[in-house]
Coordinates of C-alpha atoms and ligand atoms in Angstrom, one line a residue:
M1 CA 15.8 -67.7 -23.7
D2 CA 16.1 -65.5 -20.7
V3 CA 18.7 -62.8 -21.1
P4 CA 19.2 -60.6 -18.0
F5 CA 20.3 -57.1 -18.4
L6 CA 23.3 -57.6 -16.1
D7 CA 24.7 -60.8 -14.5
L8 CA 27.0 -60.0 -11.6
K9 CA 26.4 -63.5 -10.0
T10 CA 28.1 -65.3 -12.9
Q11 CA 31.0 -62.9 -12.8
Y12 CA 31.5 -63.6 -9.1
Q13 CA 31.4 -67.4 -9.6
Q14 CA 34.2 -67.0 -12.1
I15 CA 36.5 -65.2 -9.7
K16 CA 35.2 -66.4 -6.4
P17 CA 38.4 -67.9 -4.9
E18 CA 40.4 -64.6 -5.6
I19 CA 37.6 -62.4 -4.3
D20 CA 36.9 -64.5 -1.2
R21 CA 40.6 -64.6 -0.3
A22 CA 40.9 -60.8 -0.7
I23 CA 37.9 -60.0 1.4
A24 CA 39.0 -62.5 4.1
E25 CA 42.4 -60.8 4.3
V26 CA 40.9 -57.5 5.0
V27 CA 38.5 -58.9 7.6
E28 CA 41.4 -60.7 9.3
S29 CA 43.6 -57.6 9.2
A30 CA 40.7 -55.6 10.9
R31 CA 41.9 -52.5 8.9
F32 CA 38.7 -51.5 7.3
V33 CA 39.1 -47.9 6.4
G34 CA 42.3 -46.6 4.6
G35 CA 45.5 -48.6 5.0
E36 CA 47.7 -50.6 2.7
R37 CA 45.0 -52.4 0.7
V38 CA 43.5 -49.0 -0.3
E39 CA 46.9 -47.5 -1.1
R40 CA 47.8 -50.6 -3.2
F41 CA 44.7 -50.3 -5.3
E42 CA 45.2 -46.6 -5.7
R43 CA 48.7 -47.2 -7.0
A44 CA 47.6 -50.0 -9.3
F45 CA 44.7 -47.9 -10.7
A46 CA 46.9 -44.8 -11.3
D47 CA 49.4 -46.9 -13.2
Y48 CA 46.6 -48.5 -15.2
C49 CA 45.3 -45.1 -16.3
G50 CA 48.8 -43.6 -16.9
S51 CA 48.2 -41.0 -14.2
S52 CA 50.6 -39.9 -11.5
H53 CA 48.2 -40.2 -8.6
A54 CA 44.9 -41.8 -7.6
L55 CA 42.8 -41.3 -4.5
G56 CA 39.9 -43.7 -3.6
V57 CA 36.7 -42.0 -2.5
G58 CA 33.2 -43.0 -1.5
S59 CA 31.4 -42.8 -4.9
G60 CA 31.7 -41.5 -8.4
T61 CA 29.5 -38.5 -7.4
A62 CA 31.9 -37.7 -4.5
A63 CA 34.8 -38.0 -6.9
I64 CA 33.5 -35.3 -9.2
H65 CA 32.2 -33.1 -6.3
L66 CA 35.5 -33.2 -4.4
A67 CA 37.6 -32.8 -7.6
L68 CA 35.7 -29.6 -8.4
L69 CA 36.3 -28.3 -4.9
A70 CA 39.9 -29.4 -4.8
L71 CA 40.5 -27.6 -8.1
G72 CA 39.1 -24.4 -6.6
L73 CA 35.6 -24.0 -8.1
E74 CA 34.0 -21.0 -6.5
P75 CA 30.3 -20.5 -5.9
G76 CA 28.5 -19.1 -9.0
Q77 CA 31.2 -20.0 -11.5
E78 CA 30.1 -21.9 -14.5
V79 CA 30.9 -25.5 -15.5
I80 CA 30.0 -26.8 -19.0
L81 CA 28.6 -30.3 -19.2
P82 CA 26.5 -32.4 -21.6
A83 CA 22.7 -32.4 -21.2
H84 CA 22.6 -36.1 -21.9
T85 CA 24.3 -37.7 -18.9
F86 CA 23.5 -39.2 -15.5
M87 CA 22.2 -36.7 -13.0
A88 CA 25.3 -37.1 -10.8
T89 CA 27.5 -35.1 -13.3
A90 CA 25.2 -32.1 -12.7
E91 CA 24.6 -32.7 -9.0
A92 CA 28.4 -32.7 -8.3
V93 CA 28.6 -29.1 -9.8
T94 CA 25.5 -27.7 -8.0
H95 CA 26.5 -29.3 -4.7
A96 CA 29.8 -27.5 -5.0
R97 CA 27.7 -24.3 -5.6
G98 CA 28.8 -24.0 -9.2
K99 CA 26.4 -23.1 -12.0
I100 CA 25.7 -25.8 -14.7
V101 CA 25.8 -24.7 -18.3
L102 CA 24.5 -27.5 -20.6
V103 CA 25.5 -28.4 -24.1
D104 CA 24.0 -30.9 -26.5
V105 CA 25.7 -34.1 -27.5
D106 CA 27.0 -35.4 -30.8
P107 CA 24.4 -37.9 -32.3
K108 CA 27.1 -40.5 -33.2
T109 CA 29.3 -40.6 -30.0
Y110 CA 26.8 -39.3 -27.4
T111 CA 29.6 -37.1 -26.0
M112 CA 29.6 -33.4 -25.8
D113 CA 29.1 -31.3 -29.0
L114 CA 32.3 -29.3 -29.4
G115 CA 30.8 -26.4 -31.3
E116 CA 28.3 -25.8 -28.5
V117 CA 31.1 -26.0 -25.9
E118 CA 33.0 -23.2 -27.7
A119 CA 29.8 -21.1 -28.0
K120 CA 29.0 -21.4 -24.3
I121 CA 32.4 -20.3 -23.0
G122 CA 32.1 -16.9 -21.4
K123 CA 33.8 -14.7 -18.8
N124 CA 32.3 -16.7 -15.9
T125 CA 33.3 -20.1 -17.2
W126 CA 35.4 -22.1 -14.8
G127 CA 35.7 -25.5 -16.4
I128 CA 34.4 -28.3 -18.6
I129 CA 33.2 -31.8 -17.6
P130 CA 33.5 -34.1 -20.6
V131 CA 31.5 -37.3 -19.9
H132 CA 32.8 -40.5 -21.6
L133 CA 29.3 -41.7 -21.9
Y134 CA 28.5 -45.4 -22.4
G135 CA 32.3 -46.1 -22.5
H136 CA 33.0 -43.9 -25.6
P137 CA 35.7 -41.3 -24.9
A138 CA 34.8 -37.7 -25.5
N139 CA 36.8 -35.9 -28.2
M140 CA 39.5 -34.9 -25.7
G141 CA 42.0 -33.3 -28.2
P142 CA 39.9 -30.3 -29.1
I143 CA 38.4 -30.1 -25.6
L144 CA 41.9 -29.7 -24.1
E145 CA 42.8 -27.1 -26.7
L146 CA 39.7 -25.0 -25.9
A147 CA 40.4 -25.3 -22.2
E148 CA 44.0 -24.3 -22.6
K149 CA 43.0 -21.3 -24.8
H150 CA 40.5 -20.0 -22.2
G151 CA 42.3 -21.1 -19.0
L152 CA 39.7 -23.6 -18.0
K153 CA 39.8 -26.7 -15.8
V154 CA 38.9 -30.1 -17.3
V155 CA 37.4 -32.7 -15.0
E156 CA 36.7 -36.0 -16.8
D157 CA 33.6 -37.9 -15.8
C158 CA 35.0 -41.5 -16.3
A159 CA 32.2 -43.2 -14.4
Q160 CA 31.5 -45.3 -17.5
S161 CA 34.9 -45.5 -19.2
H162 CA 37.3 -47.6 -17.1
G163 CA 40.1 -48.6 -19.5
A164 CA 38.7 -46.8 -22.6
R165 CA 41.3 -45.2 -24.8
Y166 CA 41.5 -42.0 -26.8
R167 CA 44.3 -41.7 -29.3
G168 CA 46.1 -44.6 -27.4
R169 CA 45.8 -43.2 -23.9
R170 CA 43.3 -44.2 -21.2
T171 CA 40.6 -41.9 -20.0
G172 CA 41.3 -40.3 -16.7
C173 CA 44.8 -39.1 -17.7
F174 CA 43.8 -36.1 -19.9
G175 CA 42.2 -33.6 -17.6
H176 CA 43.1 -31.9 -14.3
A177 CA 41.2 -34.8 -12.7
G178 CA 39.6 -38.0 -13.8
C179 CA 36.6 -39.2 -11.8
F180 CA 35.6 -42.8 -11.7
S181 CA 32.6 -44.7 -10.2
F182 CA 32.9 -48.2 -9.0
Y183 CA 29.1 -48.7 -8.6
P184 CA 28.7 -52.6 -8.9
G185 CA 27.4 -52.6 -12.5
K186 CA 30.3 -50.6 -13.9
N187 CA 33.0 -52.3 -16.0
L188 CA 35.1 -52.1 -12.9
G189 CA 32.5 -52.5 -10.1
A190 CA 32.9 -52.8 -6.3
Y191 CA 30.7 -54.8 -4.0
G192 CA 29.0 -51.6 -2.8
D193 CA 29.6 -47.9 -3.6
G194 CA 33.0 -46.6 -4.4
G195 CA 34.8 -44.0 -6.5
L196 CA 38.3 -42.6 -7.3
V197 CA 40.0 -39.5 -8.6
T198 CA 43.1 -39.6 -10.8
T199 CA 45.3 -36.5 -11.2
N200 CA 48.8 -35.4 -12.1
D201 CA 48.5 -32.3 -9.9
E202 CA 50.1 -32.6 -6.5
T203 CA 48.6 -29.4 -5.1
M204 CA 45.1 -30.6 -6.1
L205 CA 45.8 -34.0 -4.6
A206 CA 46.9 -32.5 -1.2
R207 CA 43.6 -30.5 -1.1
L208 CA 41.6 -33.6 -2.1
R209 CA 43.2 -35.6 0.8
L210 CA 42.0 -33.0 3.2
L211 CA 38.5 -32.8 1.7
Y212 CA 37.8 -36.5 1.7
N213 CA 38.7 -37.0 5.3
H214 CA 37.0 -34.3 7.4
G215 CA 39.5 -31.6 6.4
R216 CA 42.0 -33.4 8.7
N217 CA 45.8 -33.0 8.3
S218 CA 46.7 -34.9 11.4
K219 CA 44.8 -37.0 14.0
S220 CA 43.7 -33.8 15.8
Q221 CA 43.8 -30.9 13.5
H222 CA 41.0 -30.1 11.0
E223 CA 42.4 -27.6 8.5
I224 CA 39.2 -27.0 6.5
E225 CA 35.6 -28.2 6.6
G226 CA 35.7 -31.5 4.8
F227 CA 33.6 -34.6 4.2
N228 CA 33.7 -38.3 5.0
E229 CA 34.2 -39.8 1.6
R230 CA 36.8 -42.4 1.9
L231 CA 37.0 -45.7 0.0
D232 CA 36.8 -48.6 2.4
A233 CA 39.4 -51.5 2.4
I234 CA 37.0 -54.3 1.4
Q235 CA 36.0 -52.4 -1.7
A236 CA 39.6 -51.7 -2.5
A237 CA 40.5 -55.4 -2.1
V238 CA 37.7 -56.4 -4.4
L239 CA 38.6 -53.8 -7.0
E240 CA 42.3 -54.8 -6.9
V241 CA 41.3 -58.3 -7.9
K242 CA 38.9 -57.2 -10.5
L243 CA 41.3 -54.7 -12.1
R244 CA 43.5 -57.6 -13.1
H245 CA 40.5 -58.9 -15.2
L246 CA 39.4 -55.6 -16.6
D247 CA 41.2 -55.6 -19.9
G248 CA 39.9 -59.1 -20.7
W249 CA 36.4 -58.2 -19.8
N250 CA 36.5 -55.0 -21.9
E251 CA 37.9 -57.1 -24.8
A252 CA 34.9 -59.5 -24.4
R253 CA 32.5 -56.5 -24.5
R254 CA 34.0 -55.3 -27.7
A255 CA 33.6 -58.7 -29.3
H256 CA 30.0 -58.7 -28.1
A257 CA 29.5 -55.3 -29.7
D258 CA 30.8 -56.5 -33.0
R259 CA 28.4 -59.5 -32.9
Y260 CA 25.5 -57.2 -32.1
R261 CA 26.4 -55.0 -35.0
Q262 CA 26.7 -57.9 -37.4
K263 CA 23.4 -59.5 -36.3
L264 CA 21.5 -56.2 -36.3
A265 CA 22.6 -55.1 -39.8
G266 CA 19.6 -53.9 -41.7
A267 CA 17.2 -53.7 -38.7
S268 CA 15.2 -50.5 -38.2
L269 CA 17.3 -49.0 -35.4
V270 CA 20.5 -47.0 -34.8
V271 CA 23.4 -49.1 -33.5
P272 CA 26.5 -47.5 -31.8
E273 CA 29.8 -47.1 -33.6
A274 CA 33.2 -46.1 -32.2
S275 CA 35.1 -43.2 -33.6
P276 CA 38.3 -44.3 -35.3
D277 CA 40.6 -42.7 -32.7
V278 CA 39.0 -44.4 -29.7
E279 CA 38.9 -47.8 -28.0
H280 CA 35.3 -48.1 -26.8
I281 CA 34.7 -50.2 -23.7
Y282 CA 30.9 -50.6 -24.2
H283 CA 29.9 -50.0 -20.6
L284 CA 26.5 -49.9 -22.2
F285 CA 25.4 -51.0 -25.7
V286 CA 22.8 -48.4 -26.5
V287 CA 20.7 -48.5 -29.6
R288 CA 18.0 -46.0 -30.7
V289 CA 14.5 -47.2 -31.5
Q290 CA 11.2 -45.6 -32.4
D291 CA 8.2 -46.4 -30.1
R292 CA 10.5 -47.6 -27.2
P293 CA 7.8 -48.6 -24.8
R294 CA 6.4 -51.1 -27.3
V295 CA 9.8 -52.5 -28.2
V296 CA 10.7 -52.9 -24.5
E297 CA 7.5 -54.8 -23.9
S298 CA 8.0 -57.0 -26.9
L299 CA 11.6 -57.9 -25.8
K300 CA 10.4 -58.6 -22.2
K301 CA 7.9 -61.1 -23.5
R302 CA 10.8 -62.9 -25.2
G303 CA 12.8 -62.9 -21.9
V304 CA 15.1 -60.1 -22.8
S305 CA 15.7 -57.4 -20.1
T306 CA 16.8 -53.9 -21.2
G307 CA 17.6 -50.6 -19.6
V308 CA 17.2 -46.9 -20.5
H309 CA 20.1 -44.5 -19.9
Y310 CA 18.6 -41.9 -19.7
D311 CA 15.0 -41.2 -20.3
R312 CA 15.4 -37.5 -20.3
P313 CA 18.2 -34.9 -20.3
V314 CA 19.3 -33.0 -17.2
H315 CA 17.3 -29.9 -17.9
L316 CA 14.0 -31.8 -18.1
H317 CA 14.2 -33.3 -14.5
P318 CA 12.1 -31.4 -11.9
A319 CA 15.3 -31.1 -9.8
Y320 CA 16.7 -28.6 -12.3
G321 CA 13.4 -26.9 -13.2
Y322 CA 14.8 -23.8 -11.5
L323 CA 17.3 -23.4 -14.4
G324 CA 14.3 -22.3 -16.5
L325 CA 15.4 -24.4 -19.5
S326 CA 12.6 -25.6 -21.7
Q327 CA 12.0 -28.5 -24.1
G328 CA 13.6 -28.0 -27.5
Q329 CA 16.8 -26.4 -26.4
Y330 CA 18.9 -29.6 -26.6
P331 CA 17.3 -31.5 -29.5
V332 CA 19.8 -34.4 -29.8
S333 CA 19.8 -35.0 -26.0
E334 CA 16.0 -34.9 -26.0
A335 CA 15.7 -37.3 -28.9
C336 CA 18.1 -39.6 -27.0
G337 CA 15.8 -39.4 -24.0
R338 CA 12.9 -40.7 -26.1
E339 CA 14.8 -43.3 -28.1
V340 CA 17.8 -44.8 -26.3
L341 CA 17.6 -48.5 -25.3
S342 CA 20.4 -50.3 -23.5
L343 CA 20.8 -54.0 -24.5
P344 CA 22.3 -56.6 -22.3
M345 CA 26.1 -56.1 -22.2
Y346 CA 28.6 -57.8 -20.0
A347 CA 31.7 -60.0 -20.5
E348 CA 29.9 -63.2 -19.5
L349 CA 27.2 -62.8 -22.1
G350 CA 27.0 -65.8 -24.5
D351 CA 26.8 -65.7 -28.3
A352 CA 23.5 -67.5 -28.2
Q353 CA 22.1 -64.9 -25.8
I354 CA 23.2 -62.1 -28.1
D355 CA 21.6 -63.8 -31.0
A356 CA 18.4 -64.2 -29.0
V357 CA 18.4 -60.5 -28.2
C358 CA 18.9 -59.6 -31.9
E359 CA 16.2 -61.9 -33.1
A360 CA 13.8 -60.5 -30.6
L361 CA 14.8 -56.9 -31.5
R362 CA 14.4 -57.6 -35.2
E363 CA 10.9 -58.9 -34.6
A364 CA 10.0 -55.9 -32.5
T365 CA 11.4 -53.2 -34.9
G366 CA 11.0 -54.8 -38.3
E367 CA 13.6 -54.6 -41.1
R368 CA 14.8 -51.4 -42.6
Ligands
PLP401 C1 28.1 -40.6 -16.1 C2 28.1 -40.9 -14.6 N1 28.6 -39.9 -13.8 C3 28.6 -40.1 -12.5 C4 28.1 -41.2 -11.9 C5 28.0 -41.3 -10.4 O1 28.7 -42.4 -9.8 P1 28.2 -43.0 -8.4 O2 26.9 -43.7 -8.7 O3 29.3 -43.9 -8.1 O4 28.0 -41.9 -7.5 C6 27.6 -42.2 -12.7 C7 27.1 -43.5 -12.0 O5 26.1 -44.0 -12.4 C8 27.6 -42.1 -14.1 O6 27.1 -43.0 -14.9

């Protein structure tokens, strides 16, 4: 049985009338950038997250980059982030001319290791970027306590955690800013690039509004040097429709995760678990296997497509060779790089498909 890694075509077929109508309305209005559709989506998403404000931007990377600038990161100041994340988390900091300080991740939740965060806080530390990786919220309680104690900013990377809850509240409402990506394959994905920043801080929001639109405070006056990082109206219209389905889709993902766990019990691999105080949204269902290339090949032969998120931590990419960090400094992140394997995970996945993946995986890894 063929099991694709992602199936956005089926999702579109299920909501086609709503999506087509929403896109047609934008085209007919000829209001493509900014305007009421964007504002409506921003309001709906802020309410969904339990945040006071939301501002749509061009991508998840832009969301983090602009949030850091809007919150006042100065060149050379340090920002602590996990070594095991997508490169964009680090790029946003270095593009803002901040200095990245990496910490290892917890081997159960794949989110930042709190002991290491505390150890790396110094006099030049400006802030912390917890990444809610794979859809599992980082341990925000202690992170916020540390930030409060040391006067640090907290910018949540929510690119993989739309709707996930920590102690009953949704990610994106805890820090000074919450940064979302709407890349098409995300739990809430646009039909192109898109992103958004949530915040409760009006001063920061005002600065963000300047930064994302050429530093402009009126048609003619440019207050500061800014960027062109606005969310367009077609994306906002698509996202507004899809937001109404998000909780249902996340619920389906959780049910799939339970089935995976049940069907993989006893197999020679590590399956993901959610901490008791979170509601995981399984953006990715990531197992850990030995001899990954062989397992991937074996699954492929049985029609099962997989992904790797990510095959190495931030410090081992040539792009950050200048940091001078060597192999061995972040052992959990480095082991993740060798062993993680993302299985097909999307709301539309069928039970028979999950069973086929598990059977193929058991065959490839053997029993424990
Ligand atoms: C953890 C994480 N941070 C940031 C981003 C950047 O988002 P975008 O691709 O929308 O720029 C992504 C997207 O893949 C991500 O997974």
